[in-house]
XYZ file of C-alpha atoms in Angstrom:
386
model
C 61.468 28.381 -21.290
C 59.539 25.252 -22.292
C 57.655 25.287 -18.999
C 56.807 28.983 -19.394
C 55.378 28.373 -22.879
C 53.346 25.446 -21.579
C 51.997 27.498 -18.695
C 50.971 30.417 -20.951
C 49.376 28.205 -23.604
C 47.548 26.076 -21.046
C 46.298 29.158 -19.249
C 44.491 30.377 -22.409
C 43.419 26.995 -23.737
C 39.947 27.786 -22.423
C 39.953 31.530 -22.928
C 36.493 32.410 -21.636
C 36.944 30.486 -18.373
C 40.385 31.956 -17.794
C 39.250 35.523 -18.468
C 36.213 35.121 -16.196
C 38.361 33.710 -13.425
C 40.853 36.590 -13.768
C 37.922 39.016 -13.662
C 36.668 37.363 -10.463
C 40.095 37.616 -8.848
C 40.305 41.283 -9.896
C 36.959 42.101 -8.308
C 37.811 40.198 -5.102
C 41.248 41.776 -4.638
C 39.812 45.203 -5.489
C 37.126 44.742 -2.842
C 39.747 43.586 -0.353
C 41.918 46.614 -1.065
C 38.950 48.996 -0.738
C 37.884 47.511 2.602
C 41.428 47.614 3.963
C 41.714 51.278 2.890
C 38.473 51.947 4.739
C 39.919 50.440 7.918
C 43.091 52.499 7.444
C 40.968 55.630 7.074
C 39.273 54.832 10.383
C 42.682 54.892 12.067
C 43.940 57.958 10.191
C 43.484 60.164 13.254
C 45.487 57.726 15.362
C 48.292 57.593 12.815
C 48.401 61.386 12.641
C 48.699 61.720 16.459
C 51.893 63.255 17.687
C 54.078 61.542 20.294
C 54.820 64.845 22.068
C 51.213 65.807 22.733
C 49.037 64.766 25.666
C 45.303 65.194 26.219
C 43.806 65.870 29.641
C 40.095 65.339 30.105
C 37.670 64.534 32.890
C 38.430 61.228 34.586
C 34.707 60.392 34.398
C 34.134 60.958 30.663
C 34.316 63.566 27.938
C 30.773 64.606 28.770
C 32.037 66.193 31.989
C 33.892 69.486 31.888
C 37.044 70.741 33.542
C 37.573 74.158 35.163
C 39.447 76.743 33.118
C 41.565 77.417 36.207
C 43.451 74.141 35.607
C 45.291 75.703 32.699
C 47.950 77.594 34.702
C 48.497 74.667 37.074
C 49.123 72.331 34.139
C 51.457 74.840 32.473
C 53.697 74.817 35.574
C 54.185 71.048 35.544
C 57.758 70.118 34.791
C 58.156 68.882 31.220
C 55.132 70.813 29.833
C 56.079 73.283 27.105
C 52.648 74.593 26.025
C 48.937 74.195 26.861
C 45.869 74.678 24.726
C 42.235 73.879 25.338
C 38.905 73.535 23.598
C 35.423 72.148 23.309
C 33.497 70.056 20.813
C 30.863 72.463 19.434
C 28.771 70.090 17.329
C 27.135 72.772 15.148
C 25.173 72.014 11.964
C 25.668 73.974 8.777
C 22.235 74.489 7.099
C 21.125 70.855 7.505
C 22.302 67.641 9.173
C 23.707 66.041 6.024
C 26.404 68.773 5.888
C 28.206 67.207 8.860
C 31.767 68.271 9.656
C 33.824 68.443 12.842
C 33.761 71.898 14.484
C 35.562 72.932 17.645
C 35.926 75.966 19.870
C 39.662 76.275 20.560
C 42.180 78.746 21.923
C 43.442 79.343 18.394
C 46.781 80.981 19.233
C 48.094 78.115 21.354
C 46.293 75.544 19.239
C 48.068 76.523 16.016
C 51.396 76.550 17.883
C 50.904 73.046 19.255
C 49.604 71.695 15.911
C 52.237 72.741 13.365
C 50.726 70.342 10.822
C 47.909 72.880 10.296
C 49.503 75.451 8.017
C 48.089 78.975 8.041
C 49.820 82.015 6.500
C 51.050 84.709 8.877
C 48.796 87.283 7.208
C 45.704 85.145 7.782
C 46.777 84.381 11.317
C 47.045 88.090 12.137
C 43.492 88.768 10.928
C 42.159 85.594 12.527
C 43.547 86.433 15.956
C 42.167 89.991 15.829
C 38.575 88.922 15.051
C 36.715 87.337 17.959
C 34.178 85.824 15.558
C 36.863 84.665 13.133
C 37.185 81.027 12.172
C 39.645 78.840 10.293
C 38.462 76.030 7.999
C 40.361 73.208 6.318
C 41.065 73.366 2.591
C 38.828 70.428 1.729
C 35.989 71.768 3.858
C 36.205 75.228 2.255
C 36.251 73.640 -1.202
C 33.243 71.448 -0.343
C 31.025 74.439 0.506
C 32.690 76.999 -1.727
C 33.817 79.138 1.203
C 36.433 81.835 0.819
C 38.104 84.368 3.097
C 35.560 86.887 4.412
C 32.481 84.666 4.016
C 30.042 84.456 6.909
C 29.199 80.929 8.100
C 26.260 80.287 10.396
C 26.177 77.136 12.486
C 23.097 75.923 14.322
C 24.120 74.778 17.750
C 23.046 71.351 18.922
C 24.959 71.341 22.237
C 24.965 75.121 22.560
C 21.583 76.368 21.349
C 21.027 79.188 18.881
C 22.522 80.329 15.608
C 26.214 81.187 15.723
C 27.785 83.444 13.065
C 31.440 83.130 12.141
C 33.621 84.848 9.564
C 36.123 82.777 7.661
C 39.468 84.522 8.338
C 41.839 81.722 7.398
C 41.934 78.462 5.490
C 44.497 75.917 6.618
C 46.158 73.196 4.592
C 47.736 70.027 5.893
C 51.480 69.693 6.227
C 51.323 65.908 6.041
C 49.407 63.595 3.744
C 47.275 62.272 6.637
C 46.395 65.691 8.073
C 42.630 66.167 8.249
C 41.622 69.162 6.116
C 37.902 68.956 6.796
C 37.734 70.573 10.259
C 36.440 73.932 11.428
C 37.883 75.897 14.390
C 36.844 79.168 16.024
C 37.767 81.124 19.143
C 36.904 79.488 22.432
C 36.601 83.041 23.939
C 33.675 83.743 21.619
C 31.833 80.680 22.878
C 32.712 81.431 26.493
C 31.493 84.998 26.322
C 28.134 83.979 24.967
C 27.807 81.267 27.577
C 28.177 83.895 30.276
C 24.893 85.382 29.093
C 23.115 82.023 28.788
C 21.590 79.864 31.508
C 23.033 76.596 30.308
C 24.273 73.431 31.965
C 27.932 73.833 30.955
C 28.329 77.383 32.102
C 31.238 79.672 31.408
C 34.891 79.116 32.178
C 34.731 75.352 31.738
C 36.255 73.362 28.904
C 36.149 69.944 27.350
C 39.845 69.045 27.275
C 43.391 70.375 27.436
C 45.987 69.665 24.780
C 49.499 69.624 26.248
C 52.822 69.790 24.412
C 55.684 68.090 26.261
C 59.397 68.750 25.914
C 60.346 65.066 25.627
C 58.003 62.354 24.319
C 59.771 59.705 26.405
C 58.599 61.537 29.549
C 54.930 61.458 28.489
C 53.879 58.805 31.047
C 55.662 60.540 33.894
C 54.167 63.956 32.989
C 50.691 62.430 32.716
C 50.985 61.102 36.262
C 52.186 64.489 37.561
C 49.224 66.277 36.008
C 46.604 63.780 37.263
C 48.206 63.847 40.722
C 47.647 67.618 40.866
C 43.870 67.186 40.687
C 43.452 63.936 42.583
C 40.561 64.036 45.120
C 39.325 67.289 43.620
C 35.821 67.980 42.361
C 37.018 67.379 38.789
C 39.676 64.673 38.635
C 41.555 64.356 35.369
C 42.726 61.604 33.089
C 45.804 62.425 31.046
C 46.862 60.204 28.139
C 48.822 60.447 24.937
C 47.046 61.901 21.925
C 47.236 58.506 20.264
C 45.505 56.776 23.189
C 42.901 59.556 23.186
C 42.206 58.982 19.491
C 42.089 55.213 19.972
C 39.393 55.636 22.636
C 37.159 57.133 19.904
C 38.007 54.349 17.448
C 37.222 51.716 20.056
C 33.629 52.994 20.156
C 33.190 51.721 16.593
C 35.231 48.529 17.035
C 32.274 46.299 16.104
C 32.004 48.021 12.694
C 35.733 47.600 12.077
C 35.643 43.913 12.974
C 32.701 43.417 10.603
C 34.568 45.184 7.753
C 37.689 43.093 8.327
C 35.658 39.857 8.398
C 33.956 40.748 5.128
C 37.317 41.512 3.502
C 38.680 38.067 4.423
C 35.402 36.416 3.427
C 35.868 37.855 -0.047
C 39.267 36.232 -0.254
C 37.900 32.845 0.768
C 35.203 33.067 -1.900
C 37.673 33.809 -4.675
C 39.929 31.024 -3.361
C 37.032 28.601 -3.858
C 36.425 29.947 -7.377
C 40.062 29.586 -8.463
C 40.298 26.120 -6.845
C 37.268 25.018 -8.840
C 38.780 26.368 -12.056
C 42.015 24.548 -11.462
C 40.243 21.327 -10.548
C 38.292 21.443 -13.802
C 41.502 22.134 -15.695
C 43.303 19.174 -14.057
C 40.439 16.781 -14.826
C 40.392 17.856 -18.497
C 44.124 17.358 -18.890
C 44.629 14.325 -16.809
C 45.635 12.246 -19.849
C 48.316 14.797 -20.789
C 49.730 14.761 -17.269
C 49.774 10.933 -17.341
C 51.655 11.014 -20.657
C 54.302 13.263 -19.062
C 54.563 10.897 -16.109
C 54.861 7.821 -18.363
C 57.696 9.543 -20.222
C 59.588 9.923 -16.933
C 58.905 13.533 -16.000
C 59.221 14.123 -12.257
C 56.225 15.168 -10.099
C 57.981 18.534 -9.715
C 57.411 19.160 -13.433
C 53.659 18.456 -13.043
C 53.582 20.699 -9.960
C 55.192 23.612 -11.817
C 52.734 23.281 -14.721
C 49.637 23.277 -12.489
C 50.856 25.784 -9.903
C 52.280 28.064 -12.619
C 48.941 28.241 -14.374
C 47.101 28.907 -11.139
C 49.536 31.603 -9.999
C 49.545 33.207 -13.471
C 45.744 33.596 -13.328
C 45.680 35.046 -9.798
C 48.696 37.294 -10.235
C 47.276 38.753 -13.442
C 43.926 39.351 -11.761
C 45.692 40.792 -8.698
C 47.824 43.138 -10.794
C 44.716 44.473 -12.587
C 43.038 44.945 -9.178
C 45.992 46.925 -7.807
C 45.989 49.185 -10.879
C 42.210 49.724 -10.540
C 42.375 50.310 -6.744
C 43.877 53.813 -7.032
C 41.162 55.452 -9.203
C 38.398 53.579 -7.351
C 39.723 54.675 -3.930
C 40.067 58.265 -5.170
C 36.492 58.335 -6.428
C 35.195 56.741 -3.228
C 37.295 59.075 -1.098
C 35.969 62.172 -2.896
C 32.404 60.968 -2.364
C 32.984 60.160 1.333
C 35.336 63.074 2.113
C 32.898 64.473 4.710
C 33.118 61.306 6.799
C 36.523 59.842 5.858
C 38.758 62.875 5.271
C 41.946 60.861 4.812
C 41.282 58.056 2.305
C 44.241 56.847 0.317
C 45.870 53.539 -0.612
C 48.755 52.680 1.672
C 51.870 50.782 0.510
C 50.943 48.029 2.973
C 47.627 47.502 1.176
C 49.367 47.114 -2.186
C 51.786 44.581 -0.633
C 48.872 42.683 0.961
C 47.038 42.587 -2.415
C 50.093 41.133 -4.142
C 50.773 38.559 -1.406
C 47.172 37.401 -1.269
C 47.091 36.987 -5.056
C 50.195 34.851 -4.861
C 48.929 32.858 -1.902
C 45.526 32.164 -3.495
C 47.325 30.927 -6.633
C 49.369 28.433 -4.675
C 46.614 27.256 -2.334
C 44.130 26.827 -5.214
C 46.368 24.291 -6.947
C 46.776 21.963 -3.970
C 43.633 19.855 -4.532
C 44.054 19.408 -8.334
C 47.744 18.654 -7.822
C 46.970 16.047 -5.156
C 44.392 14.456 -7.497
C 46.859 14.398 -10.420
C 49.749 12.861 -8.484
C 47.822 10.212 -6.580
C 46.043 8.689 -9.586
C 47.729 5.713 -11.274
C 49.088 6.339 -14.787
C 46.960 3.611 -16.330
C 43.779 4.930 -14.653
C 44.647 8.451 -15.760
C 45.080 7.446 -19.355
C 41.707 5.716 -19.317
C 40.003 8.683 -17.622
C 37.335 10.637 -19.461
C 37.222 14.363 -18.553
C-alpha cells in the first residue's frame, strides 16, 4: 500500500509533464490500433473465405477466360457438390469516385454456394425471374439510397456501353466480416449482350468457377482432379482454395501493407523514446530521494518498483484511454472509407496488442533511469544537483 501511494503521488508530482506524456502514449497507441485495424481490413476477404469452396481460373492469369463448357465437366468430378461461375464486370456508377465491386454471376448457384449472403425467399423469386435484376449489399444500397425496384445504370469499362439493372433484392451479411458493399447481376444478361457485340471476350466464356466441395479436407485432391481434366488443353486451369485465391489479390498490394506495418511499429518506437526521456528526467530530479532510501537500507527491488511502477502507470493509463478512443475513431474512419474497406472493425487481438504494448513500453522505458539510479554511489547521489 505504501508503494502504491508513493507511485501515484510521484506520478503526479509534475502534473503537466505526466499529462502530456500520457497524451502522447494515447495518441501513439491509438495510431497503432488504427493501423493494425487497417491491415486486418485488408485481409477481411481472406478471413471470410470458406474452407469448402474452391476457385478455378485460367492457369495463365485472371485476364484469360475459360470456356463455359467446363462447367459440366467440373460438376462431375468426385467430391464436387455445386458449381457456380462469374465475371468481374468493372462498371462505374455515374462517376469514378463511386467505386464498388460489381460482378456478373449465375445468381441461383451463387446464392446457394454463398449462404453468408442472406436474401429473402420473396426477393429471390423476383430476382431469378428478371433477367436484368440485380442484388446489392445493404451498405451499398444505403450509400446510394437504392431501394427495391430502382433502376441502376453502370457504365462499362471492360464491357463497353451503358448497362441498366433493376434492384430486385438487397442482401445482408450473415457474419460480421461479410462484405455488404458488392453488386451482383445475372451472368446470362451479360452473355446475351456479348453475343451481339464484336468484343475480345466473346460469349460463352467466363472469368472463374466457384466450386463447393463435400469435404474441405479433400480440397487439395479435388483441385488436382479438376486441373488434370484440362491439362494440355487450349485453356488450362488453376484450382485453389478460396482463401489462396483471395490471398493472391492481397499479395498484389503487399508493399503497401508492409509500409503500414512499419509505420505502426515506428510510432511505438517514438513513444518509447518519449516515455524513456520522461522517466530519465524524473530519476535525475529525485536522485537524492532514491539515495536516501538506499542509505536507510531499502533494497534495489524497492527502487525498481517505484521507478517501474510510475513508468507503467503512465503508459497503462495512456494505453487504456487509447483503447477506449479506438472504437469510435475506427467506426468514424470505417464509415468514411466504407467504399474501399467494407469490413473495418476493431478485433480482440488489436485490443490485446494495445494493452501488451502499453505494458511493455512502460517496463522498457524505465530500464535506463533504473540503471542510472542503481549504479551511482550513494554519496555522489546525495551531492547530485538535478
